[in-house]
Short mmCIF file of C-alpha atoms in Angstrom, two decimals:
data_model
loop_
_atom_site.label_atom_id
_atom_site.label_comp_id
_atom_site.label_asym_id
_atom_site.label_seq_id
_atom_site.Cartn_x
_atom_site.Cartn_y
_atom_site.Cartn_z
CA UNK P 1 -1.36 32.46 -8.23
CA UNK P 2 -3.86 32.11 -5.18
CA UNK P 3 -6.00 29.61 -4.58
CA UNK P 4 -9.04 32.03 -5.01
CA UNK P 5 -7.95 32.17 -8.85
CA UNK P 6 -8.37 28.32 -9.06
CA UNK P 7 -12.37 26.79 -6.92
CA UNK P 8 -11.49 23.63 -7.93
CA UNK P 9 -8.67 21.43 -6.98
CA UNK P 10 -8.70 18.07 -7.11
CA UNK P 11 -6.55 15.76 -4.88
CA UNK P 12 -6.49 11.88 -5.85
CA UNK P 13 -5.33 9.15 -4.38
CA UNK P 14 -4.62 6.32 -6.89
CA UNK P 15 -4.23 3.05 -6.45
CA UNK P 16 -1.46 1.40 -8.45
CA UNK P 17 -2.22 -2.05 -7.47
CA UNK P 18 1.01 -4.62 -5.89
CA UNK P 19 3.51 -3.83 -9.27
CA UNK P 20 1.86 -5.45 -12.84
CA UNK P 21 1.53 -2.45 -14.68
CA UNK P 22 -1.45 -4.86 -16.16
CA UNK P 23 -3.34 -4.28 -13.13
CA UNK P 24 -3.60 -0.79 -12.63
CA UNK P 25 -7.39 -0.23 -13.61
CA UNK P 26 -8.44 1.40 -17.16
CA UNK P 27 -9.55 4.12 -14.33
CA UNK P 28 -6.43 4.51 -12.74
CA UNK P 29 -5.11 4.94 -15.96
CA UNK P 30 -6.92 7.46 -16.93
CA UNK P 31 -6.74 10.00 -14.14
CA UNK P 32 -3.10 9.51 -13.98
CA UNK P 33 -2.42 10.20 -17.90
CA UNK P 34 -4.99 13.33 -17.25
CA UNK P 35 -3.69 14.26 -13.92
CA UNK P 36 -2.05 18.12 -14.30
CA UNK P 37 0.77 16.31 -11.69
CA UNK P 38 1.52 13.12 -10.37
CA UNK P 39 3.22 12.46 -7.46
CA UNK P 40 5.09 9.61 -6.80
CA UNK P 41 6.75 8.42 -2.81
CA UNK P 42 10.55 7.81 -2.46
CA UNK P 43 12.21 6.25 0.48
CA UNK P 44 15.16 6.28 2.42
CA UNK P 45 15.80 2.72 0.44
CA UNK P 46 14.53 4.10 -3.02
CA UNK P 47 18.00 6.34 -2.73
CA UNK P 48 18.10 7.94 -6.47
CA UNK P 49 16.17 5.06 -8.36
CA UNK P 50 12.13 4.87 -9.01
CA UNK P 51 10.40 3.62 -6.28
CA UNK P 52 8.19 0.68 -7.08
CA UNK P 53 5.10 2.80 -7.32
CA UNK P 54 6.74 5.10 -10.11
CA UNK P 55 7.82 2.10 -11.83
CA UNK P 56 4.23 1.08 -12.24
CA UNK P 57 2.87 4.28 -13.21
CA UNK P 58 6.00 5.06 -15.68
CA UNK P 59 4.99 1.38 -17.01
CA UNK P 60 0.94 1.57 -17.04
CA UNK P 61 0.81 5.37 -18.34
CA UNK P 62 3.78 6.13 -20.74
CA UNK P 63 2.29 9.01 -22.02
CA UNK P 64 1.51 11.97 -18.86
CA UNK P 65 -0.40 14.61 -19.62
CA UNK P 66 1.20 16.37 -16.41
CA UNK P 67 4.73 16.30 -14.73
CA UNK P 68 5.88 13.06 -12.76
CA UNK P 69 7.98 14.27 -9.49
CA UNK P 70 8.93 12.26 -6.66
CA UNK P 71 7.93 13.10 -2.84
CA UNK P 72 9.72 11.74 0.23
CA UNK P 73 8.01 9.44 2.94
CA UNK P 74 10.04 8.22 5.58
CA UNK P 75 10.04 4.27 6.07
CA UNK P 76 12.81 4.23 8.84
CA UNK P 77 10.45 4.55 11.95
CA UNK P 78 8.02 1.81 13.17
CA UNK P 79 5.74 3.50 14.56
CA UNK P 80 4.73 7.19 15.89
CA UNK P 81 5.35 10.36 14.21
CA UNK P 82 9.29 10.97 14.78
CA UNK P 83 11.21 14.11 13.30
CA UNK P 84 11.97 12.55 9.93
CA UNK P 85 8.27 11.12 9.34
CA UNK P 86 6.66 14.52 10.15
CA UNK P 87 9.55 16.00 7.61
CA UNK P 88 8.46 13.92 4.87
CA UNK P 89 4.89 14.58 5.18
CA UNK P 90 5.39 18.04 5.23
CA UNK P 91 7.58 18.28 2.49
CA UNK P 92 5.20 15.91 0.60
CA UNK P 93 2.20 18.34 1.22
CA UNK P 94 4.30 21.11 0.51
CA UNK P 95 4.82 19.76 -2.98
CA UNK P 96 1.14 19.21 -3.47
CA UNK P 97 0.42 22.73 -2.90
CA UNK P 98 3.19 25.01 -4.68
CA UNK P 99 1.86 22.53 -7.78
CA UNK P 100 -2.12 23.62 -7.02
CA UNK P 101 -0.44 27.41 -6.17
CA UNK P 102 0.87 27.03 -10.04
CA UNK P 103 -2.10 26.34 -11.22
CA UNK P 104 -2.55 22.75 -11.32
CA UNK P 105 -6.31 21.29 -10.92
CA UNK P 106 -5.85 18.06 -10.26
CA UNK P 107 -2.59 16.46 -8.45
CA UNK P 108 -2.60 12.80 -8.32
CA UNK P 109 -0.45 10.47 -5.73
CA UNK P 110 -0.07 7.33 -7.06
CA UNK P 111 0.09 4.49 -4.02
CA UNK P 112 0.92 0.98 -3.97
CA UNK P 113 -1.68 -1.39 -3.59
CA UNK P 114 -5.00 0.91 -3.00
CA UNK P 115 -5.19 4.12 -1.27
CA UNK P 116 -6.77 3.32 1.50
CA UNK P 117 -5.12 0.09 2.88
CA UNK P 118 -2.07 1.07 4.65
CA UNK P 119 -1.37 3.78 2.14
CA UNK P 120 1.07 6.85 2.29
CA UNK P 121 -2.18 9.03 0.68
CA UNK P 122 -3.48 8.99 4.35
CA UNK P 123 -0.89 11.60 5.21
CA UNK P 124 -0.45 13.10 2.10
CA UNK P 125 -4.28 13.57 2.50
CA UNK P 126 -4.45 14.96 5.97
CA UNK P 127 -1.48 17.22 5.42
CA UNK P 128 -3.01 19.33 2.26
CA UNK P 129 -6.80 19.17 3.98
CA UNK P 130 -5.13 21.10 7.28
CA UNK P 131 -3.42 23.63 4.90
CA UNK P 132 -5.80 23.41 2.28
CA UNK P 133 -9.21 23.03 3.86
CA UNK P 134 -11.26 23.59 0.35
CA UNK P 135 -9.63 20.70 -1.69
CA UNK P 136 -11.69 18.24 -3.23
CA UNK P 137 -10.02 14.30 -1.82
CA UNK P 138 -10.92 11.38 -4.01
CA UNK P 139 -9.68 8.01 -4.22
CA UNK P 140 -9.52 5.47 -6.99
CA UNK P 141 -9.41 2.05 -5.54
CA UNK P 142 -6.34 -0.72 -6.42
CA UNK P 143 -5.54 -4.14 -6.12
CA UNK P 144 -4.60 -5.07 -3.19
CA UNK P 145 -0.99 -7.67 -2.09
CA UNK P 146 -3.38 -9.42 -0.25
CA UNK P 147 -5.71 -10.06 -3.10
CA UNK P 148 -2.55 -10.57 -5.82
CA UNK P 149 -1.12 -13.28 -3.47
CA UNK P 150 -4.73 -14.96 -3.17
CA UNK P 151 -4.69 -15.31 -6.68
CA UNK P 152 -1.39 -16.32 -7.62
CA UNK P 153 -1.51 -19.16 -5.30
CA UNK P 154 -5.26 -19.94 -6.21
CA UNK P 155 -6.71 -19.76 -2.56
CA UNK P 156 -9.69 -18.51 -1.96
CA UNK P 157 -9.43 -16.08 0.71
CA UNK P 158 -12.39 -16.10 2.20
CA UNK P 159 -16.01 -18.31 1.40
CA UNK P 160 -19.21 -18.67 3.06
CA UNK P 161 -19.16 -17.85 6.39
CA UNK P 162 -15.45 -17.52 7.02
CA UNK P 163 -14.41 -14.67 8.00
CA UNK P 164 -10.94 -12.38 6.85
CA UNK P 165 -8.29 -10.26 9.04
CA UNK P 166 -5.60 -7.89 7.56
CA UNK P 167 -3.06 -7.16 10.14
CA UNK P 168 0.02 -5.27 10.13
CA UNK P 169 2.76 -7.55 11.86
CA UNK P 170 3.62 -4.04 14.08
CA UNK P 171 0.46 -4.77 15.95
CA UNK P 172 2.49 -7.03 18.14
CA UNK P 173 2.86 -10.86 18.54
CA UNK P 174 0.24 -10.77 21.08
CA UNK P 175 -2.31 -8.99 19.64
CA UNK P 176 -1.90 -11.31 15.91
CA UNK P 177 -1.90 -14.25 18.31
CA UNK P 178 -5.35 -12.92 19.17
CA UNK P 179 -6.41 -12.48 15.43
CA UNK P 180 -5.48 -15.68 15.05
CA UNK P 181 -7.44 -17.59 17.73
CA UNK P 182 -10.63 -15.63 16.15
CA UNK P 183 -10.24 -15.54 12.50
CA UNK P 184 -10.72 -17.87 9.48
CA UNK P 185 -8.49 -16.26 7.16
CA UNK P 186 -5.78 -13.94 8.29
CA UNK P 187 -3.00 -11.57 6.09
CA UNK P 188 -0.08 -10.10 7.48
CA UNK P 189 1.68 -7.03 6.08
CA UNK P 190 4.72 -5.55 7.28
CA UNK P 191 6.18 -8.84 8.85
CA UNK P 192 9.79 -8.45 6.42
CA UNK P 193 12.15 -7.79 10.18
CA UNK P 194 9.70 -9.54 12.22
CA UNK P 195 9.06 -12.49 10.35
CA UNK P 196 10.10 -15.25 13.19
CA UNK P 197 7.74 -14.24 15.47
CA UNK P 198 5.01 -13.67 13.00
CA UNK P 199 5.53 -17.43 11.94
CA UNK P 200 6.26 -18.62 15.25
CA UNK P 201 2.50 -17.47 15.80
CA UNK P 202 0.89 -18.82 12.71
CA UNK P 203 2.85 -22.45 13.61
CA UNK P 204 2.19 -22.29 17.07
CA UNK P 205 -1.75 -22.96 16.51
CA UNK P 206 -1.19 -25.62 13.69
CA UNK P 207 -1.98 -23.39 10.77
CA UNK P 208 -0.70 -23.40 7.36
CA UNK P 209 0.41 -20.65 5.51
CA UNK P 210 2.42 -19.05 2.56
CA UNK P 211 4.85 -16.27 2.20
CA UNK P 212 4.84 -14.39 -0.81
CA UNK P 213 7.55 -11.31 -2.08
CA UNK P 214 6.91 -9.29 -5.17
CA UNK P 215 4.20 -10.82 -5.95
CA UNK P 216 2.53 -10.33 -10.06
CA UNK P 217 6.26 -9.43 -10.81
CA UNK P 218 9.44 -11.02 -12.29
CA UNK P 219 11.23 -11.00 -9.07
CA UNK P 220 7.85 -12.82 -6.83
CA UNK P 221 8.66 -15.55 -4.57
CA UNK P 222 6.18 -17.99 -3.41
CA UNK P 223 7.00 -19.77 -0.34
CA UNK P 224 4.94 -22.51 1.85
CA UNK P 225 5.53 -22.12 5.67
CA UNK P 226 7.44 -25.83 5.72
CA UNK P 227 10.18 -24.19 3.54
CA UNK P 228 11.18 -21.09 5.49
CA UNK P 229 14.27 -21.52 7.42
CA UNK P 230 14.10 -20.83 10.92
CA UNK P 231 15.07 -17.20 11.86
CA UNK P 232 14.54 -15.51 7.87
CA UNK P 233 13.61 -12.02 7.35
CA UNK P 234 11.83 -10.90 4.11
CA UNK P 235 11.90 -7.59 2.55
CA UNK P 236 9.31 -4.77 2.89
CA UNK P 237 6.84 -5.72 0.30
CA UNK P 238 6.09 -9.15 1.53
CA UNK P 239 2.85 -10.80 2.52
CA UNK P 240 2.26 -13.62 5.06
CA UNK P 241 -1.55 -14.92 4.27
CA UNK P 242 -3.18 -18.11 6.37
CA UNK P 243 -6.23 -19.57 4.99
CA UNK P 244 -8.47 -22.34 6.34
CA UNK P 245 -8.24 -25.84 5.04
CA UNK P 246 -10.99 -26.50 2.86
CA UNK P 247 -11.36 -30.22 2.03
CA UNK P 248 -15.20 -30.28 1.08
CA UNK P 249 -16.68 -27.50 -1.60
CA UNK P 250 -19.05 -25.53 -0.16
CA UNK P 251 -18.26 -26.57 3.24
CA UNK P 252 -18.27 -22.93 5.03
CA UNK P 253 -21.57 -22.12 3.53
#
């Protein structure tokens, strides 16, 4: 079938939220049960089990209209495109388009978190449009870890005139240093291997902070900066967040 036979095609990004199948949005739920395929990343670490983002959708949306199938994104570089990134986005895109070229309409990716914070749809996204120039790209917003830690340690992460920083840890100590000399309210992603020096920061200027891991699940760990031992590492999907000390309400207004 070629993609003359089919105008309209329909490419979605949709965010899952941090892992609570209870807070994937009513309209998250909908365009994945109505979705002619969703696609769903696996890592190097996912191996032959769901990765978390299938676990939410199998969870949130046990009844598909399409097919589920699993597409490969490659966690084990830091940064750059290297040989096996590139290979997983291609492969990724490739399965995006043989399932338009059968005559899907509308092929879903379902992301952790929200599609366009630090999201694997970016190069799903820019893959298909390069092969694909007349697909339609959409996105349906999710919660973010940022915002699930905020409220499962009820702190505010931002009020008045404070202002808020996300930052990936692989910025570099030197450049979150900088964040954090500027910035009310700061939350680190990516910080699992680099953790010392992300806290090393953070302590360095007097400021608080918590650690959380798996956050809105079972398995979440909430952990205040005075009770990480010196030198631990956290896994992947773990969130550093700093947050002014507020002693007076309304005080940053």
């Amino acid at each position: 079938m070629t993609h003359a036979m089919n105008p309209v095609r329909r490419l979605v990004g949709v965010g899952v939220g941090p892992g609570d199948p209870e807070l994937v949005t009513l309209k998250a739920a909908r365009i994945l049960g109505e979705a002619d395929v969703v696609l769903v990343p696996t890592t190097e670490t996912s191996g032959d089990d769901p990765g978390r983002a299938e676990m939410i959708v199998r969870a949130a949306c046990p009844q598909l209209r399409g097919d589920l199938r699993r597409v490969p994104f490659s966690m084990s570089q830091r940064r750059g495109i290297g040989h096996k990134r590139a290979e997983s986005w291609r492969a990724s895109a490739d399965a995006a388009i043989a399932a338009f070229d059968a005559g899907a309409h509308t092929v879903a990716l379902a992301t952790v978190g929200d599609p366009g914070v630090f999201s694997t749809f970016s190069y799903l996204r820019g893959n298909v449009e390069e092969r694909m120039p007349d697909v339609e790209v959409t996105m349906v917003p999710g919660i973010t870890a940022m915002q699930a830690l905020s409220a499962a340690t009820a702190t505010p992460l931002v009020e008045g005139r404070e202002i808020l920083a996300l930052v990936p840890a692989t910025v570099g100590v030197e450049k979150l240093g900088e964040v954090l000399d500027l910035v009310d309210s700061v939350t680190v992603y990516k910080g699992g291997r680099v953790l010392p020096a992300v806290l090393e920061q953070i302590r360095s200027r007097g400021r608080d902070a918590v650690l959380g891991t798996d956050v809105t699940l079972d398995s979440q760990q909430l952990v205040g900066l005075d009770d990480v031992a010196e030198g631990t590492t956290l896994p992947y999907f773990s969130t550093v967040m700093t947050a002014p000390s507020r002693t007076t309400t309304g005080g940053s207004l």
